Amino acid sequence: MKNGFLMFLMLFQFSFSKELLLSGAASLKEYLEKNITEYKKIEPDSNITLNLGGSGTLKKQLERGGDIDIIFLADRGYMTDLKKNNYIEDEEVILENSLALIKNKNVTSESGVLAIGDPKYVPAGAYATEIFDKLQPKNYSFVYAKDVRSVLSYVELGEADFGIVYLTDTKLLKNSEIVKIFDKNLHSPIEYSIGIAETSKNKVEARKFIEFLKGKDWE
């Protein structure tokens, strides 16, 4: 009887699990880690695992059957496409960002190797190409990175002279500096949209965490 009760209790706890898997754009790393820590203070039984990467890659993972609960991307177009094709219940913009040109502090020239996210998979790279279409820079050779944090790493390590990253990423600079912050009129709005996967088995807890994030800015 005792063993039967323990088994029932374990199954009951599992059915109301507070475990969530959140796929988020790489540029959200510190933002999400900070807010997950804050959330655990009010929901100590919650367990949120992060899967970080380029937004395009994360989108494909969900489309191919990835077992996630929440998806949080740096390109609203990706999210509206997921909603249209019934991969997520809904989507909502809760953050915005800007782009910045950075350079390694040892660089003295105005030309060199410029790192950007691969425009096929990384929204920051796609936004950067919109800027190039308008400004038509001629002083750079390009290298593509898998996500915006890899761009930052290339510049910090001197593997690229320049890079285009989100303004929020520049807080992490040590060996590099901001050259300019791009006018928002040069590219599409940088909107971070969040939604719950249609296949999530824990939508109640997912909604609670999303509600918690609303109003939480980058700081």
mmCIF file of N, CA and C in Angstrom, residues 26-125:
data_model
loop_
_atom_site.group_PDB
_atom_site.id
_atom_site.type_symbol
_atom_site.label_atom_id
_atom_site.label_comp_id
_atom_site.label_asym_id
_atom_site.label_seq_id
_atom_site.Cartn_x
_atom_site.Cartn_y
_atom_site.Cartn_z
ATOM 1 N N ALA A 26 20.428 33.829 -29.044
ATOM 2 C CA ALA A 26 21.676 33.908 -28.271
ATOM 3 C C ALA A 26 21.838 35.247 -27.565
ATOM 4 N N SER A 27 21.340 36.315 -28.183
ATOM 5 C CA SER A 27 21.488 37.650 -27.593
ATOM 6 C C SER A 27 20.666 37.823 -26.315
ATOM 7 N N LEU A 28 19.795 36.867 -26.015
ATOM 8 C CA LEU A 28 18.964 36.940 -24.811
ATOM 9 C C LEU A 28 19.599 36.257 -23.599
ATOM 10 N N LYS A 29 20.781 35.729 -23.752
ATOM 11 C CA LYS A 29 21.398 34.881 -22.717
ATOM 12 C C LYS A 29 21.355 35.517 -21.323
ATOM 13 N N GLU A 30 21.953 36.683 -21.154
ATOM 14 C CA GLU A 30 22.013 37.303 -19.828
ATOM 15 C C GLU A 30 20.625 37.724 -19.342
ATOM 16 N N TYR A 31 19.820 38.237 -20.263
ATOM 17 C CA TYR A 31 18.459 38.652 -19.912
ATOM 18 C C TYR A 31 17.668 37.476 -19.348
ATOM 19 N N LEU A 32 17.731 36.338 -20.032
ATOM 20 C CA LEU A 32 16.967 35.176 -19.586
ATOM 21 C C LEU A 32 17.546 34.579 -18.310
ATOM 22 N N GLU A 33 18.863 34.483 -18.224
ATOM 23 C CA GLU A 33 19.466 33.918 -17.011
ATOM 24 C C GLU A 33 19.094 34.741 -15.782
ATOM 25 N N LYS A 34 19.137 36.051 -15.927
ATOM 26 C CA LYS A 34 18.793 36.932 -14.803
ATOM 27 C C LYS A 34 17.330 36.746 -14.398
ATOM 28 N N ASN A 35 16.435 36.722 -15.380
ATOM 29 C CA ASN A 35 15.009 36.648 -15.057
ATOM 30 C C ASN A 35 14.572 35.260 -14.611
ATOM 31 N N ILE A 36 15.253 34.224 -15.072
ATOM 32 C CA ILE A 36 14.971 32.878 -14.568
ATOM 33 C C ILE A 36 15.345 32.789 -13.094
ATOM 34 N N THR A 37 16.481 33.390 -12.733
ATOM 35 C CA THR A 37 16.894 33.423 -11.323
ATOM 36 C C THR A 37 15.854 34.149 -10.472
ATOM 37 N N GLU A 38 15.355 35.286 -10.990
ATOM 38 C CA GLU A 38 14.336 36.043 -10.260
ATOM 39 C C GLU A 38 13.035 35.245 -10.146
ATOM 40 N N TYR A 39 12.689 34.547 -11.217
ATOM 41 C CA TYR A 39 11.443 33.774 -11.228
ATOM 42 C C TYR A 39 11.485 32.643 -10.202
ATOM 43 N N LYS A 40 12.648 32.034 -10.060
ATOM 44 C CA LYS A 40 12.779 30.913 -9.115
ATOM 45 C C LYS A 40 12.592 31.372 -7.672
ATOM 46 N N LYS A 41 12.787 32.652 -7.418
ATOM 47 C CA LYS A 41 12.580 33.156 -6.060
ATOM 48 C C LYS A 41 11.100 33.125 -5.687
ATOM 49 N N ILE A 42 10.235 33.286 -6.698
ATOM 50 C CA ILE A 42 8.796 33.250 -6.403
ATOM 51 C C ILE A 42 8.166 31.912 -6.783
ATOM 52 N N GLU A 43 8.862 31.148 -7.622
ATOM 53 C CA GLU A 43 8.412 29.799 -7.997
ATOM 54 C C GLU A 43 9.589 28.831 -7.818
ATOM 55 N N PRO A 44 9.952 28.514 -6.577
ATOM 56 C CA PRO A 44 11.165 27.722 -6.309
ATOM 57 C C PRO A 44 11.150 26.324 -6.922
ATOM 58 N N ASP A 45 9.980 25.796 -7.242
ATOM 59 C CA ASP A 45 9.912 24.456 -7.839
ATOM 60 C C ASP A 45 10.085 24.470 -9.355
ATOM 61 N N SER A 46 10.163 25.663 -9.939
ATOM 62 C CA SER A 46 10.302 25.755 -11.398
ATOM 63 C C SER A 46 11.711 25.359 -11.824
ATOM 64 N N ASN A 47 11.802 24.788 -13.012
ATOM 65 C CA ASN A 47 13.102 24.394 -13.574
ATOM 66 C C ASN A 47 13.079 24.714 -15.066
ATOM 67 N N ILE A 48 13.726 25.818 -15.452
ATOM 68 C CA ILE A 48 13.702 26.281 -16.835
ATOM 69 C C ILE A 48 15.073 26.049 -17.461
ATOM 70 N N THR A 49 15.088 25.234 -18.500
ATOM 71 C CA THR A 49 16.328 24.928 -19.218
ATOM 72 C C THR A 49 16.387 25.760 -20.485
ATOM 73 N N LEU A 50 17.561 26.369 -20.736
ATOM 74 C CA LEU A 50 17.732 27.218 -21.903
ATOM 75 C C LEU A 50 18.392 26.476 -23.051
ATOM 76 N N ASN A 51 17.877 26.700 -24.243
ATOM 77 C CA ASN A 51 18.481 26.233 -25.485
ATOM 78 C C ASN A 51 18.718 27.489 -26.326
ATOM 79 N N LEU A 52 19.957 27.992 -26.351
ATOM 80 C CA LEU A 52 20.275 29.260 -26.998
ATOM 81 C C LEU A 52 20.929 29.045 -28.351
ATOM 82 N N GLY A 53 20.652 29.943 -29.286
ATOM 83 C CA GLY A 53 21.265 29.830 -30.604
ATOM 84 C C GLY A 53 20.758 30.899 -31.541
ATOM 85 N N GLY A 54 21.105 30.780 -32.820
ATOM 86 C CA GLY A 54 20.589 31.684 -33.836
ATOM 87 C C GLY A 54 19.095 31.471 -34.000
ATOM 88 N N SER A 55 18.345 32.555 -34.184
ATOM 89 C CA SER A 55 16.890 32.454 -34.251
ATOM 90 C C SER A 55 16.419 31.546 -35.384
ATOM 91 N N GLY A 56 17.090 31.622 -36.541
ATOM 92 C CA GLY A 56 16.693 30.774 -37.661
ATOM 93 C C GLY A 56 16.893 29.300 -37.366
ATOM 94 N N THR A 57 17.982 28.979 -36.686
ATOM 95 C CA THR A 57 18.264 27.593 -36.308
ATOM 96 C C THR A 57 17.227 27.083 -35.316
ATOM 97 N N LEU A 58 16.883 27.910 -34.342
ATOM 98 C CA LEU A 58 15.883 27.513 -33.340
ATOM 99 C C LEU A 58 14.513 27.319 -33.970
ATOM 100 N N LYS A 59 14.200 28.169 -34.929
ATOM 101 C CA LYS A 59 12.928 28.026 -35.650
ATOM 102 C C LYS A 59 12.855 26.678 -36.369
ATOM 103 N N LYS A 60 13.944 26.320 -37.033
ATOM 104 C CA LYS A 60 13.979 25.044 -37.755
ATOM 105 C C LYS A 60 13.875 23.867 -36.793
ATOM 106 N N GLN A 61 14.504 23.982 -35.625
ATOM 107 C CA GLN A 61 14.425 22.904 -34.637
ATOM 108 C C GLN A 61 12.982 22.642 -34.238
ATOM 109 N N LEU A 62 12.218 23.718 -34.015
ATOM 110 C CA LEU A 62 10.813 23.549 -33.646
ATOM 111 C C LEU A 62 10.023 22.953 -34.804
ATOM 112 N N GLU A 63 10.274 23.427 -36.005
ATOM 113 C CA GLU A 63 9.549 22.920 -37.175
ATOM 114 C C GLU A 63 9.834 21.441 -37.433
ATOM 115 N N ARG A 64 11.018 20.993 -37.011
ATOM 116 C CA ARG A 64 11.388 19.585 -37.214
ATOM 117 C C ARG A 64 11.003 18.703 -36.039
ATOM 118 N N GLY A 65 10.197 19.251 -35.126
ATOM 119 C CA GLY A 65 9.691 18.424 -34.035
ATOM 120 C C GLY A 65 10.425 18.577 -32.729
ATOM 121 N N GLY A 66 11.213 19.632 -32.581
ATOM 122 C CA GLY A 66 11.932 19.857 -31.330
ATOM 123 C C GLY A 66 10.985 19.946 -30.148
ATOM 124 N N ASP A 67 11.325 19.290 -29.062
ATOM 125 C CA ASP A 67 10.470 19.212 -27.884
ATOM 126 C C ASP A 67 10.729 20.400 -26.970
ATOM 127 N N ILE A 68 10.071 21.530 -27.251
ATOM 128 C CA ILE A 68 10.259 22.723 -26.436
ATOM 129 C C ILE A 68 8.909 23.224 -25.941
ATOM 130 N N ASP A 69 8.976 24.115 -24.956
ATOM 131 C CA ASP A 69 7.755 24.709 -24.412
ATOM 132 C C ASP A 69 7.578 26.161 -24.855
ATOM 133 N N ILE A 70 8.673 26.931 -24.807
ATOM 134 C CA ILE A 70 8.619 28.356 -25.135
ATOM 135 C C ILE A 70 9.687 28.660 -26.180
ATOM 136 N N ILE A 71 9.349 29.528 -27.136
ATOM 137 C CA ILE A 71 10.344 29.981 -28.107
ATOM 138 C C ILE A 71 10.341 31.506 -28.100
ATOM 139 N N PHE A 72 11.544 32.083 -28.134
ATOM 140 C CA PHE A 72 11.730 33.528 -27.936
ATOM 141 C C PHE A 72 12.795 33.979 -28.935
ATOM 142 N N LEU A 73 12.380 34.582 -30.037
ATOM 143 C CA LEU A 73 13.286 34.865 -31.142
ATOM 144 C C LEU A 73 13.478 36.355 -31.381
ATOM 145 N N ALA A 74 14.574 36.677 -32.085
ATOM 146 C CA ALA A 74 14.936 38.069 -32.357
ATOM 147 C C ALA A 74 14.399 38.552 -33.697
ATOM 148 N N ASP A 75 13.462 37.837 -34.265
ATOM 149 C CA ASP A 75 12.880 38.215 -35.548
ATOM 150 C C ASP A 75 11.383 37.899 -35.500
ATOM 151 N N ARG A 76 10.571 38.933 -35.497
ATOM 152 C CA ARG A 76 9.130 38.688 -35.384
ATOM 153 C C ARG A 76 8.593 37.957 -36.616
ATOM 154 N N GLY A 77 9.238 38.182 -37.762
ATOM 155 C CA GLY A 77 8.800 37.490 -38.967
ATOM 156 C C GLY A 77 8.868 35.982 -38.810
ATOM 157 N N TYR A 78 9.924 35.485 -38.144
ATOM 158 C CA TYR A 78 10.032 34.053 -37.879
ATOM 159 C C TYR A 78 8.859 33.584 -37.021
ATOM 160 N N MET A 79 8.527 34.399 -36.032
ATOM 161 C CA MET A 79 7.475 33.998 -35.092
ATOM 162 C C MET A 79 6.089 34.022 -35.741
ATOM 163 N N THR A 80 5.816 35.033 -36.558
ATOM 164 C CA THR A 80 4.513 35.075 -37.218
ATOM 165 C C THR A 80 4.377 33.917 -38.210
ATOM 166 N N ASP A 81 5.507 33.499 -38.795
ATOM 167 C CA ASP A 81 5.475 32.340 -39.682
ATOM 168 C C ASP A 81 5.164 31.067 -38.894
ATOM 169 N N LEU A 82 5.771 30.930 -37.712
ATOM 170 C CA LEU A 82 5.480 29.777 -36.856
ATOM 171 C C LEU A 82 4.016 29.770 -36.438
ATOM 172 N N LYS A 83 3.484 30.945 -36.132
ATOM 173 C CA LYS A 83 2.070 31.043 -35.744
ATOM 174 C C LYS A 83 1.170 30.670 -36.925
ATOM 175 N N LYS A 84 1.485 31.189 -38.103
ATOM 176 C CA LYS A 84 0.678 30.915 -39.295
ATOM 177 C C LYS A 84 0.604 29.426 -39.591
ATOM 178 N N ASN A 85 1.712 28.721 -39.319
ATOM 179 C CA ASN A 85 1.779 27.296 -39.616
ATOM 180 C C ASN A 85 1.513 26.407 -38.411
ATOM 181 N N ASN A 86 0.951 27.020 -37.362
ATOM 182 C CA ASN A 86 0.458 26.284 -36.186
ATOM 183 C C ASN A 86 1.547 25.563 -35.390
ATOM 184 N N TYR A 87 2.748 26.138 -35.361
ATOM 185 C CA TYR A 87 3.794 25.584 -34.499
ATOM 186 C C TYR A 87 3.748 26.212 -33.107
ATOM 187 N N ILE A 88 3.182 27.415 -33.017
ATOM 188 C CA ILE A 88 3.035 28.072 -31.721
ATOM 189 C C ILE A 88 1.598 28.558 -31.581
ATOM 190 N N GLU A 89 1.167 28.715 -30.310
ATOM 191 C CA GLU A 89 -0.199 29.161 -30.042
ATOM 192 C C GLU A 89 -0.404 30.611 -30.435
ATOM 193 N N ASP A 90 0.544 31.440 -30.082
ATOM 194 C CA ASP A 90 0.455 32.868 -30.332
ATOM 195 C C ASP A 90 1.847 33.456 -30.209
ATOM 196 N N GLU A 91 1.986 34.730 -30.515
ATOM 197 C CA GLU A 91 3.283 35.380 -30.351
ATOM 198 C C GLU A 91 3.055 36.811 -29.899
ATOM 199 N N GLU A 92 4.018 37.327 -29.131
ATOM 200 C CA GLU A 92 3.890 38.682 -28.608
ATOM 201 C C GLU A 92 5.271 39.318 -28.477
ATOM 202 N N VAL A 93 5.406 40.550 -28.954
ATOM 203 C CA VAL A 93 6.665 41.287 -28.832
ATOM 204 C C VAL A 93 6.784 41.836 -27.417
ATOM 205 N N ILE A 94 7.901 41.515 -26.749
ATOM 206 C CA ILE A 94 8.089 42.063 -25.401
ATOM 207 C C ILE A 94 9.423 42.802 -25.239
ATOM 208 N N LEU A 95 10.275 42.782 -26.287
ATOM 209 C CA LEU A 95 11.546 43.504 -26.228
ATOM 210 C C LEU A 95 11.872 44.085 -27.599
ATOM 211 N N GLU A 96 12.680 45.156 -27.602
ATOM 212 C CA GLU A 96 13.212 45.716 -28.834
ATOM 213 C C GLU A 96 14.702 45.960 -28.654
ATOM 214 N N ASN A 97 15.407 46.185 -29.780
ATOM 215 C CA ASN A 97 16.853 46.349 -29.704
ATOM 216 C C ASN A 97 17.336 47.251 -30.828
ATOM 217 N N SER A 98 18.633 47.564 -30.807
ATOM 218 C CA SER A 98 19.288 48.340 -31.855
ATOM 219 C C SER A 98 20.550 47.599 -32.284
ATOM 220 N N LEU A 99 21.161 48.040 -33.377
ATOM 221 C CA LEU A 99 22.411 47.447 -33.862
ATOM 222 C C LEU A 99 23.572 48.420 -33.675
ATOM 223 N N ALA A 100 24.735 47.841 -33.401
ATOM 224 C CA ALA A 100 25.942 48.656 -33.231
ATOM 225 C C ALA A 100 27.096 48.055 -34.019
ATOM 226 N N LEU A 101 27.934 48.925 -34.570
ATOM 227 C CA LEU A 101 29.196 48.513 -35.190
ATOM 228 C C LEU A 101 30.271 48.577 -34.126
ATOM 229 N N ILE A 102 30.989 47.471 -33.927
ATOM 230 C CA ILE A 102 32.074 47.446 -32.944
ATOM 231 C C ILE A 102 33.391 47.139 -33.637
ATOM 232 N N LYS A 103 34.495 47.463 -32.971
ATOM 233 C CA LYS A 103 35.804 47.099 -33.514
ATOM 234 C C LYS A 103 36.727 46.690 -32.380
ATOM 235 N N ASN A 104 37.684 45.848 -32.696
ATOM 236 C CA ASN A 104 38.714 45.484 -31.737
ATOM 237 C C ASN A 104 39.560 46.717 -31.440
ATOM 238 N N LYS A 105 39.941 46.911 -30.187
ATOM 239 C CA LYS A 105 40.672 48.114 -29.785
ATOM 240 C C LYS A 105 42.034 48.250 -30.459
ATOM 241 N N ASN A 106 42.568 47.147 -30.971
ATOM 242 C CA ASN A 106 43.871 47.206 -31.639
ATOM 243 C C ASN A 106 43.774 47.636 -33.097
ATOM 244 N N VAL A 107 42.567 47.753 -33.602
ATOM 245 C CA VAL A 107 42.370 48.120 -35.003
ATOM 246 C C VAL A 107 42.480 49.635 -35.155
ATOM 247 N N THR A 108 43.312 50.079 -36.066
ATOM 248 C CA THR A 108 43.491 51.509 -36.313
ATOM 249 C C THR A 108 42.981 51.925 -37.686
ATOM 250 N N SER A 109 42.768 50.950 -38.561
ATOM 251 C CA SER A 109 42.292 51.238 -39.908
ATOM 252 C C SER A 109 40.768 51.328 -39.930
ATOM 253 N N GLU A 110 40.226 51.957 -40.960
ATOM 254 C CA GLU A 110 38.783 52.014 -41.139
ATOM 255 C C GLU A 110 38.288 50.900 -42.056
ATOM 256 N N SER A 111 39.185 50.002 -42.440
ATOM 257 C CA SER A 111 38.809 48.866 -43.271
ATOM 258 C C SER A 111 39.313 47.587 -42.624
ATOM 259 N N GLY A 112 38.821 46.443 -43.085
ATOM 260 C CA GLY A 112 39.260 45.170 -42.540
ATOM 261 C C GLY A 112 38.176 44.121 -42.641
ATOM 262 N N VAL A 113 38.311 43.091 -41.818
ATOM 263 C CA VAL A 113 37.360 41.984 -41.817
ATOM 264 C C VAL A 113 36.186 42.344 -40.894
ATOM 265 N N LEU A 114 34.984 42.245 -41.442
ATOM 266 C CA LEU A 114 33.768 42.555 -40.692
ATOM 267 C C LEU A 114 32.961 41.276 -40.483
ATOM 268 N N ALA A 115 32.692 40.947 -39.225
ATOM 269 C CA ALA A 115 31.896 39.752 -38.889
ATOM 270 C C ALA A 115 30.436 40.140 -38.700
ATOM 271 N N ILE A 116 29.546 39.331 -39.289
ATOM 272 C CA ILE A 116 28.111 39.487 -39.054
ATOM 273 C C ILE A 116 27.505 38.095 -38.917
ATOM 274 N N GLY A 117 26.335 38.024 -38.344
ATOM 275 C CA GLY A 117 25.620 36.752 -38.283
ATOM 276 C C GLY A 117 25.210 36.321 -39.677
ATOM 277 N N ASP A 118 25.221 35.023 -39.922
ATOM 278 C CA ASP A 118 24.793 34.506 -41.220
ATOM 279 C C ASP A 118 23.349 34.958 -41.470
ATOM 280 N N PRO A 119 23.122 35.782 -42.500
ATOM 281 C CA PRO A 119 21.782 36.340 -42.720
ATOM 282 C C PRO A 119 20.694 35.292 -42.937
ATOM 283 N N LYS A 120 21.071 34.070 -43.313
ATOM 284 C CA LYS A 120 20.079 33.023 -43.538
ATOM 285 C C LYS A 120 19.465 32.528 -42.236
ATOM 286 N N TYR A 121 20.215 32.656 -41.147
ATOM 287 C CA TYR A 121 19.771 32.065 -39.879
ATOM 288 C C TYR A 121 19.779 33.044 -38.702
ATOM 289 N N VAL A 122 20.469 34.176 -38.862
ATOM 290 C CA VAL A 122 20.677 35.088 -37.737
ATOM 291 C C VAL A 122 20.044 36.445 -38.054
ATOM 292 N N PRO A 123 18.989 36.816 -37.336
ATOM 293 C CA PRO A 123 18.332 38.087 -37.631
ATOM 294 C C PRO A 123 19.275 39.286 -37.634
ATOM 295 N N ALA A 124 20.242 39.326 -36.711
ATOM 296 C CA ALA A 124 21.173 40.459 -36.679
ATOM 297 C C ALA A 124 21.926 40.572 -37.998
ATOM 298 N N GLY A 125 22.228 39.441 -38.612
ATOM 299 C CA GLY A 125 22.891 39.447 -39.910
ATOM 300 C C GLY A 125 21.967 39.943 -41.010
#
